[in-house]
Amino acid sequence: MSTRKNDLIMLTPARLKLARQRRQLTAAALARELGVSARSVSDFEHGRRAPTTDELAALARVLGFPVEFFTAAEPAELTEDVVSFRARAKLPARRRAGALAAGRLAIEFNAFLERRFLLPSADVPMIAAGDPSAAADAVREHWDLGSKPAPNLVHLLEAHGVRVFSLGVDHTEVDAFSFWHDAVPYVFLNTAKSAEDGRFDAAHELGHLVLHGGDRPLAGVDVEAEADAFASAMLMPDVDVLTYVPEDPSRDQVLRASPRWRVSPLALTRRLRELRQVGDDVYRTLCAELARADAGGDARESSQLLAKVFRALREQGVTPHELAAELLLSTQELNSIVFGLVVTALPGSGLRLPSGRGAHLRLV
């Protein structure tokens, strides 16, 4: 690439739009940050004009991506209609666009990983119609979970081929979301939530992948309620709950029981109501009393697969900076989607990333 000031650069317009959306900026807001007209940004994004070297450097600086990011091949496609966003109508368009941009970066990162490691293949059954609780039972049977409490949800999803990523601090308004892309299931989790809520979110998004990953749901179907019902049954199987929790339990009994399934006391109370283990009066009383209870202090579930990936790369002499450079990202950007597992370090000795297949990552 020439470095002369007025040389024009062959920009990939879709990458500029992706970077802008990742920063949750409108074209007008980006133009103000750059000190140029909105027309200039529009011309770049629609391929009507190529930026000069200096203009591209300014874009890279403002948007926080390496210059090489903007001239790489077309990015992965991901449209909003295939993504599950909770309370979609209440989520501002720029927040949705920013989350979608994170998803597209994760797709590219996954492609990088699959070129170098043998990752678990997708083993998530699709059950397009039927009762969500029955669907959860079917998944439990398919995954040989029986009726015991579900293990670490993030590890469980990853072991069955779901690629699990995190939402950075700039996406606190997005609870979680999921989608299928090229037959690979993805889940994004909000790390600002409690351990119990994050676990429920993971099961909720699994519900979307199972129940709504194929054809679009029928009109009038409340997909969020279905995913909640699936998550409740997935985390708290009826036989186990009915065995360990008495009818119309007290507040203290619920508080003592909820850690068994690593769910919030309110989530257990709702499950008890679904199973008719509490009456309406007891349910209302429990909800009022538990709303004032202290939240649990358990550590959030994180990615086992990504931790193994970074460990393997580190053993091969690859630094975080080198990995981020290979992905055309900053270490901060990469860190935001991988649960903060990338440790920022000083630049290494220039070792090349491994080519071909690497270690077989086996989750146990």
Coordinates of C-alpha atoms in Angstrom, one line a residue:
M1 CA 0.0 0.0 0.0
S2 CA 1.4 3.4 -1.0
T3 CA 1.8 5.9 1.8
R4 CA 1.7 9.1 -0.3
K5 CA -0.8 11.5 1.0
N6 CA -3.1 11.7 -2.0
D7 CA -3.1 8.1 -3.1
L8 CA -6.5 6.6 -3.3
I9 CA -7.1 3.3 -1.4
M10 CA -9.2 0.4 -2.7
L11 CA -11.7 0.4 0.2
T12 CA -14.2 -2.4 0.8
P13 CA -17.3 -0.3 1.5
A14 CA -19.1 -3.0 3.5
R15 CA -16.2 -3.1 6.0
L16 CA -16.4 0.6 6.6
K17 CA -20.2 0.2 7.3
L18 CA -19.5 -2.8 9.5
A19 CA -16.9 -0.8 11.6
R20 CA -19.2 2.2 11.9
Q21 CA -22.1 0.0 13.0
R22 CA -19.8 -1.8 15.5
R23 CA -19.2 1.6 17.1
Q24 CA -23.0 2.3 17.0
L25 CA -22.5 5.5 15.0
T26 CA -24.7 6.9 12.4
A27 CA -23.1 8.1 9.1
A28 CA -23.7 11.7 10.3
A29 CA -22.1 11.1 13.7
L30 CA -19.1 9.5 12.0
A31 CA -18.8 12.5 9.7
R32 CA -18.7 14.8 12.7
E33 CA -16.0 12.8 14.3
L34 CA -13.9 13.0 11.1
G35 CA -14.7 16.6 10.5
V36 CA -16.0 15.9 7.0
S37 CA -19.4 16.1 5.3
A38 CA -22.0 13.3 5.7
R39 CA -21.9 13.0 1.9
S40 CA -18.2 12.0 2.1
V41 CA -19.0 9.1 4.4
S42 CA -22.0 8.1 2.3
D43 CA -19.8 8.1 -0.8
F44 CA -17.2 5.9 0.9
E45 CA -19.8 3.4 2.1
H46 CA -21.5 3.2 -1.3
G47 CA -18.3 2.9 -3.3
R48 CA -18.8 6.2 -5.1
R49 CA -15.4 7.5 -4.0
A50 CA -12.3 5.9 -2.6
P51 CA -10.6 7.5 0.4
T52 CA -7.1 8.9 0.3
T53 CA -4.4 7.4 2.5
D54 CA -4.9 10.1 5.0
E55 CA -8.7 9.7 5.0
L56 CA -8.4 6.0 5.5
A57 CA -6.0 6.6 8.4
A58 CA -8.5 8.9 10.0
L59 CA -11.3 6.3 9.6
A60 CA -9.1 3.7 11.2
R61 CA -8.3 6.0 14.1
V62 CA -11.8 7.1 14.8
L63 CA -13.4 3.6 14.4
G64 CA -10.6 1.7 16.3
F65 CA -9.8 -0.8 13.6
P66 CA -6.5 -1.4 11.8
V67 CA -6.2 0.2 8.3
E68 CA -6.0 -3.4 6.8
F69 CA -9.4 -4.2 8.1
F70 CA -11.0 -1.7 5.7
T71 CA -9.3 -3.2 2.6
A72 CA -9.9 -6.9 3.3
A73 CA -12.4 -9.1 1.6
E74 CA -16.1 -8.7 1.9
P75 CA -17.3 -9.5 5.5
A76 CA -19.6 -12.2 6.6
E77 CA -23.3 -11.5 6.0
L78 CA -25.7 -11.5 9.0
T79 CA -29.2 -10.0 8.7
E80 CA -31.5 -9.0 11.5
D81 CA -34.3 -11.3 10.5
V82 CA -32.3 -14.4 11.5
V83 CA -31.2 -13.1 14.9
S84 CA -33.2 -13.4 18.1
F85 CA -33.3 -10.0 19.9
R86 CA -35.3 -9.8 23.1
A87 CA -37.7 -6.8 23.2
R88 CA -36.6 -6.0 19.7
A89 CA -39.1 -3.1 19.3
K90 CA -37.6 -1.4 22.4
L91 CA -34.0 -1.8 21.3
P92 CA -32.7 1.2 19.3
A93 CA -31.7 0.4 15.8
R94 CA -28.1 1.5 16.4
R95 CA -27.9 -1.0 19.3
R96 CA -29.2 -3.8 17.2
A97 CA -26.8 -2.9 14.4
G98 CA -23.9 -2.8 16.8
A99 CA -24.8 -6.3 18.1
L100 CA -25.1 -7.6 14.6
A101 CA -21.7 -6.2 13.8
A102 CA -20.2 -8.1 16.8
G103 CA -21.9 -11.2 15.4
R104 CA -20.3 -10.7 12.0
L105 CA -16.8 -10.3 13.6
A106 CA -17.4 -13.5 15.6
I107 CA -18.3 -15.4 12.4
E108 CA -15.0 -14.3 10.9
F109 CA -13.1 -15.3 14.1
N110 CA -14.8 -18.7 14.0
A111 CA -13.7 -19.2 10.4
F112 CA -10.2 -18.5 11.6
L113 CA -10.5 -21.0 14.4
E114 CA -11.9 -23.7 12.1
R115 CA -8.9 -23.3 9.8
R116 CA -6.6 -24.1 12.6
F117 CA -8.4 -26.3 15.1
L118 CA -10.8 -29.2 15.0
L119 CA -13.8 -27.8 16.9
P120 CA -16.9 -29.6 18.1
S121 CA -19.5 -29.9 15.3
A122 CA -23.0 -28.7 15.7
D123 CA -25.2 -31.2 17.7
V124 CA -28.3 -29.0 18.4
P125 CA -31.6 -30.6 17.4
M126 CA -34.2 -28.4 15.7
I127 CA -37.7 -29.0 17.0
A128 CA -39.8 -26.6 14.9
A129 CA -43.2 -27.1 16.7
G130 CA -44.5 -28.4 19.9
D131 CA -44.4 -27.8 23.6
P132 CA -41.2 -25.9 24.7
S133 CA -40.9 -28.1 27.9
A134 CA -41.1 -31.3 25.8
A135 CA -38.5 -29.9 23.5
A136 CA -36.2 -29.2 26.4
D137 CA -36.7 -32.8 27.6
A138 CA -35.9 -34.0 24.1
V139 CA -32.6 -32.0 24.1
R140 CA -31.8 -33.4 27.5
E141 CA -32.3 -36.9 26.3
H142 CA -30.3 -36.3 23.1
W143 CA -27.4 -34.9 25.3
D144 CA -27.7 -37.7 27.9
L145 CA -28.4 -35.3 30.7
G146 CA -31.1 -37.4 32.3
S147 CA -33.1 -35.5 35.0
K148 CA -30.1 -34.2 36.9
P149 CA -29.3 -30.4 37.1
A150 CA -27.6 -29.1 34.0
P151 CA -23.9 -28.6 34.2
N152 CA -22.1 -25.4 33.2
L153 CA -24.3 -24.1 30.4
V154 CA -21.6 -22.4 28.4
H155 CA -19.4 -25.5 28.5
L156 CA -22.4 -27.7 27.6
L157 CA -23.3 -25.5 24.6
E158 CA -19.7 -25.5 23.4
A159 CA -19.4 -29.2 23.7
H160 CA -22.3 -29.6 21.3
G161 CA -20.9 -27.2 18.7
V162 CA -22.5 -23.9 19.8
R163 CA -20.0 -21.0 19.4
V164 CA -20.5 -18.8 22.5
F165 CA -19.2 -15.2 22.6
S166 CA -19.6 -12.3 24.9
L167 CA -21.1 -8.8 24.5
G168 CA -18.8 -6.0 25.4
V169 CA -19.6 -3.2 27.9
D170 CA -20.9 -1.1 25.1
H171 CA -23.9 -3.5 24.7
T172 CA -25.4 -3.5 28.2
E173 CA -28.9 -2.9 26.7
V174 CA -28.8 -6.2 24.8
D175 CA -29.7 -9.1 27.0
A176 CA -28.4 -11.9 24.7
F177 CA -29.0 -13.1 21.2
S178 CA -28.4 -16.1 19.0
F179 CA -28.5 -17.2 15.4
W180 CA -27.5 -19.9 12.9
H181 CA -25.0 -19.2 10.2
D182 CA -23.8 -21.7 7.7
A183 CA -25.2 -24.6 9.9
V184 CA -23.2 -23.3 12.9
P185 CA -25.1 -22.1 16.0
Y186 CA -23.9 -18.9 17.8
V187 CA -24.9 -17.4 21.1
F188 CA -23.9 -14.0 22.5
L189 CA -24.2 -13.4 26.2
N190 CA -24.2 -10.1 28.2
T191 CA -21.4 -10.4 30.8
A192 CA -22.8 -7.5 32.9
K193 CA -25.6 -9.7 34.3
S194 CA -25.5 -12.0 37.3
A195 CA -24.2 -15.6 37.1
E196 CA -27.8 -16.9 37.5
D197 CA -29.3 -14.6 34.9
G198 CA -26.4 -15.3 32.5
R199 CA -27.0 -19.0 32.9
F200 CA -30.8 -18.6 32.2
D201 CA -29.9 -16.4 29.2
A202 CA -27.7 -19.2 27.8
A203 CA -30.6 -21.7 28.1
H204 CA -33.0 -19.1 26.7
E205 CA -30.9 -18.7 23.6
L206 CA -30.5 -22.4 23.2
G207 CA -34.3 -22.5 23.2
H208 CA -34.3 -20.1 20.2
L209 CA -31.8 -22.2 18.4
V210 CA -33.8 -25.4 19.0
L211 CA -37.4 -24.0 18.5
H212 CA -36.9 -21.1 16.1
G213 CA -33.7 -21.9 14.2
G214 CA -35.5 -23.4 11.1
D215 CA -38.6 -21.9 9.5
R216 CA -39.9 -18.7 10.9
P217 CA -42.5 -19.2 13.8
L218 CA -46.2 -19.0 12.9
A219 CA -47.8 -15.6 13.3
G220 CA -49.0 -14.9 16.8
V221 CA -46.4 -17.2 18.5
D222 CA -44.7 -15.5 21.4
V223 CA -41.1 -16.7 20.7
E224 CA -39.7 -15.1 23.9
A225 CA -42.2 -16.9 26.1
E226 CA -41.4 -20.1 24.4
A227 CA -37.7 -19.6 24.9
D228 CA -38.3 -18.8 28.5
A229 CA -40.4 -22.0 29.0
F230 CA -37.7 -24.0 27.3
A231 CA -34.9 -22.5 29.5
S232 CA -36.9 -23.2 32.6
A233 CA -37.4 -26.8 31.8
M234 CA -33.9 -27.2 30.5
L235 CA -32.3 -25.9 33.7
M236 CA -34.9 -27.3 36.2
P237 CA -36.3 -30.7 35.0
D238 CA -39.6 -31.4 36.5
V239 CA -38.8 -34.7 38.2
D240 CA -35.8 -33.2 40.0
V241 CA -37.7 -30.0 41.1
L242 CA -40.6 -32.0 42.4
T243 CA -38.3 -34.3 44.3
Y244 CA -36.3 -31.6 46.1
V245 CA -38.9 -28.8 46.7
P246 CA -42.0 -29.4 48.8
E247 CA -45.4 -28.0 47.9
D248 CA -46.0 -24.3 48.8
P249 CA -42.4 -23.9 50.1
S250 CA -41.3 -21.0 52.3
R251 CA -39.0 -18.2 51.2
D252 CA -36.1 -19.9 53.0
Q253 CA -36.8 -23.3 51.4
V254 CA -36.7 -21.6 47.9
L255 CA -33.4 -19.8 48.8
R256 CA -31.9 -23.1 50.0
A257 CA -33.1 -25.0 46.9
S258 CA -32.2 -22.6 44.1
P259 CA -28.4 -23.2 44.2
R260 CA -29.0 -26.9 43.2
W261 CA -29.9 -25.7 39.7
R262 CA -27.8 -22.5 39.8
V263 CA -30.8 -20.4 39.1
S264 CA -32.2 -17.3 40.8
P265 CA -34.8 -17.9 43.5
L266 CA -37.4 -16.0 41.4
A267 CA -36.7 -18.3 38.4
L268 CA -37.2 -21.4 40.6
T269 CA -40.4 -19.8 42.0
R270 CA -41.7 -19.3 38.4
R271 CA -40.8 -22.9 37.6
L272 CA -42.7 -24.1 40.7
R273 CA -45.8 -22.3 39.5
E274 CA -45.5 -23.9 36.0
L275 CA -45.4 -27.3 37.7
R276 CA -48.4 -26.3 40.0
Q277 CA -46.2 -26.8 43.0
V278 CA -47.3 -23.5 44.5
G279 CA -50.7 -21.9 44.5
D280 CA -51.4 -18.3 43.4
D281 CA -51.3 -16.8 46.9
V282 CA -48.1 -18.5 47.8
Y283 CA -46.6 -17.5 44.4
R284 CA -47.4 -13.8 44.9
T285 CA -46.0 -13.9 48.5
L286 CA -42.8 -15.6 47.4
C287 CA -42.3 -13.1 44.6
A288 CA -42.7 -10.2 46.9
E289 CA -40.4 -11.6 49.5
L290 CA -37.7 -12.8 47.0
A291 CA -37.6 -9.5 45.2
R292 CA -35.9 -8.1 48.4
A293 CA -33.5 -11.0 48.7
D294 CA -29.8 -10.5 48.0
A295 CA -28.5 -11.7 44.6
G296 CA -26.1 -14.7 44.5
G297 CA -22.4 -14.1 44.3
D298 CA -21.4 -17.0 42.1
A299 CA -18.8 -16.5 39.3
R300 CA -20.2 -16.2 35.8
E301 CA -19.9 -19.1 33.5
S302 CA -17.3 -18.4 30.8
S303 CA -15.9 -20.1 27.7
Q304 CA -13.9 -23.3 28.0
L305 CA -13.3 -23.6 24.3
L306 CA -11.9 -20.2 23.8
A307 CA -9.7 -20.6 26.9
K308 CA -8.2 -23.7 25.3
V309 CA -7.7 -21.9 22.0
F310 CA -5.8 -19.1 23.6
R311 CA -3.7 -21.6 25.7
A312 CA -2.8 -23.6 22.6
L313 CA -1.8 -20.5 20.6
R314 CA 0.2 -19.2 23.6
E315 CA 2.1 -22.5 23.7
Q316 CA 2.9 -22.1 20.0
G317 CA 4.4 -18.7 20.7
V318 CA 1.5 -16.5 19.4
T319 CA 1.0 -13.3 21.3
P320 CA -2.4 -11.6 21.7
H321 CA -1.2 -8.8 19.5
E322 CA -0.2 -11.2 16.8
L323 CA -3.5 -13.0 17.0
A324 CA -5.5 -9.7 16.8
A325 CA -3.3 -8.5 13.9
E326 CA -4.1 -11.8 12.0
L327 CA -7.8 -11.2 12.6
L328 CA -7.5 -7.5 11.6
L329 CA -8.7 -6.4 15.0
S330 CA -7.3 -4.6 18.0
T331 CA -6.7 -6.7 21.1
Q332 CA -9.5 -4.7 22.9
E333 CA -12.0 -5.5 20.1
L334 CA -11.1 -9.2 20.2
N335 CA -11.3 -9.2 24.0
S336 CA -14.8 -7.7 24.0
I337 CA -16.2 -10.8 22.3
V338 CA -14.2 -13.5 24.0
F339 CA -15.2 -13.0 27.7
G340 CA -12.0 -11.0 28.3
L341 CA -9.9 -14.1 27.9
V342 CA -7.3 -12.3 25.8
V343 CA -4.6 -10.9 28.0
T344 CA -3.0 -7.8 26.5
A345 CA 0.7 -8.3 26.3
L346 CA 3.7 -6.6 24.8
P347 CA 4.3 -7.3 21.1
G348 CA 6.2 -10.5 20.6
S349 CA 9.0 -11.5 18.4
G350 CA 7.0 -11.7 15.2
L351 CA 6.3 -15.4 15.3
R352 CA 3.9 -16.4 12.5
L353 CA 0.5 -18.0 13.3
P354 CA 0.4 -21.7 12.7
S355 CA -0.9 -22.8 9.4
G356 CA -3.1 -25.8 8.7
R357 CA -4.9 -27.8 11.5
G358 CA -3.8 -27.3 15.0
A359 CA -4.7 -29.2 18.2
H360 CA -7.9 -31.1 18.5
L361 CA -9.8 -29.2 21.1
R362 CA -11.8 -31.8 23.1
L363 CA -14.3 -30.7 25.7
V364 CA -15.0 -33.0 28.6

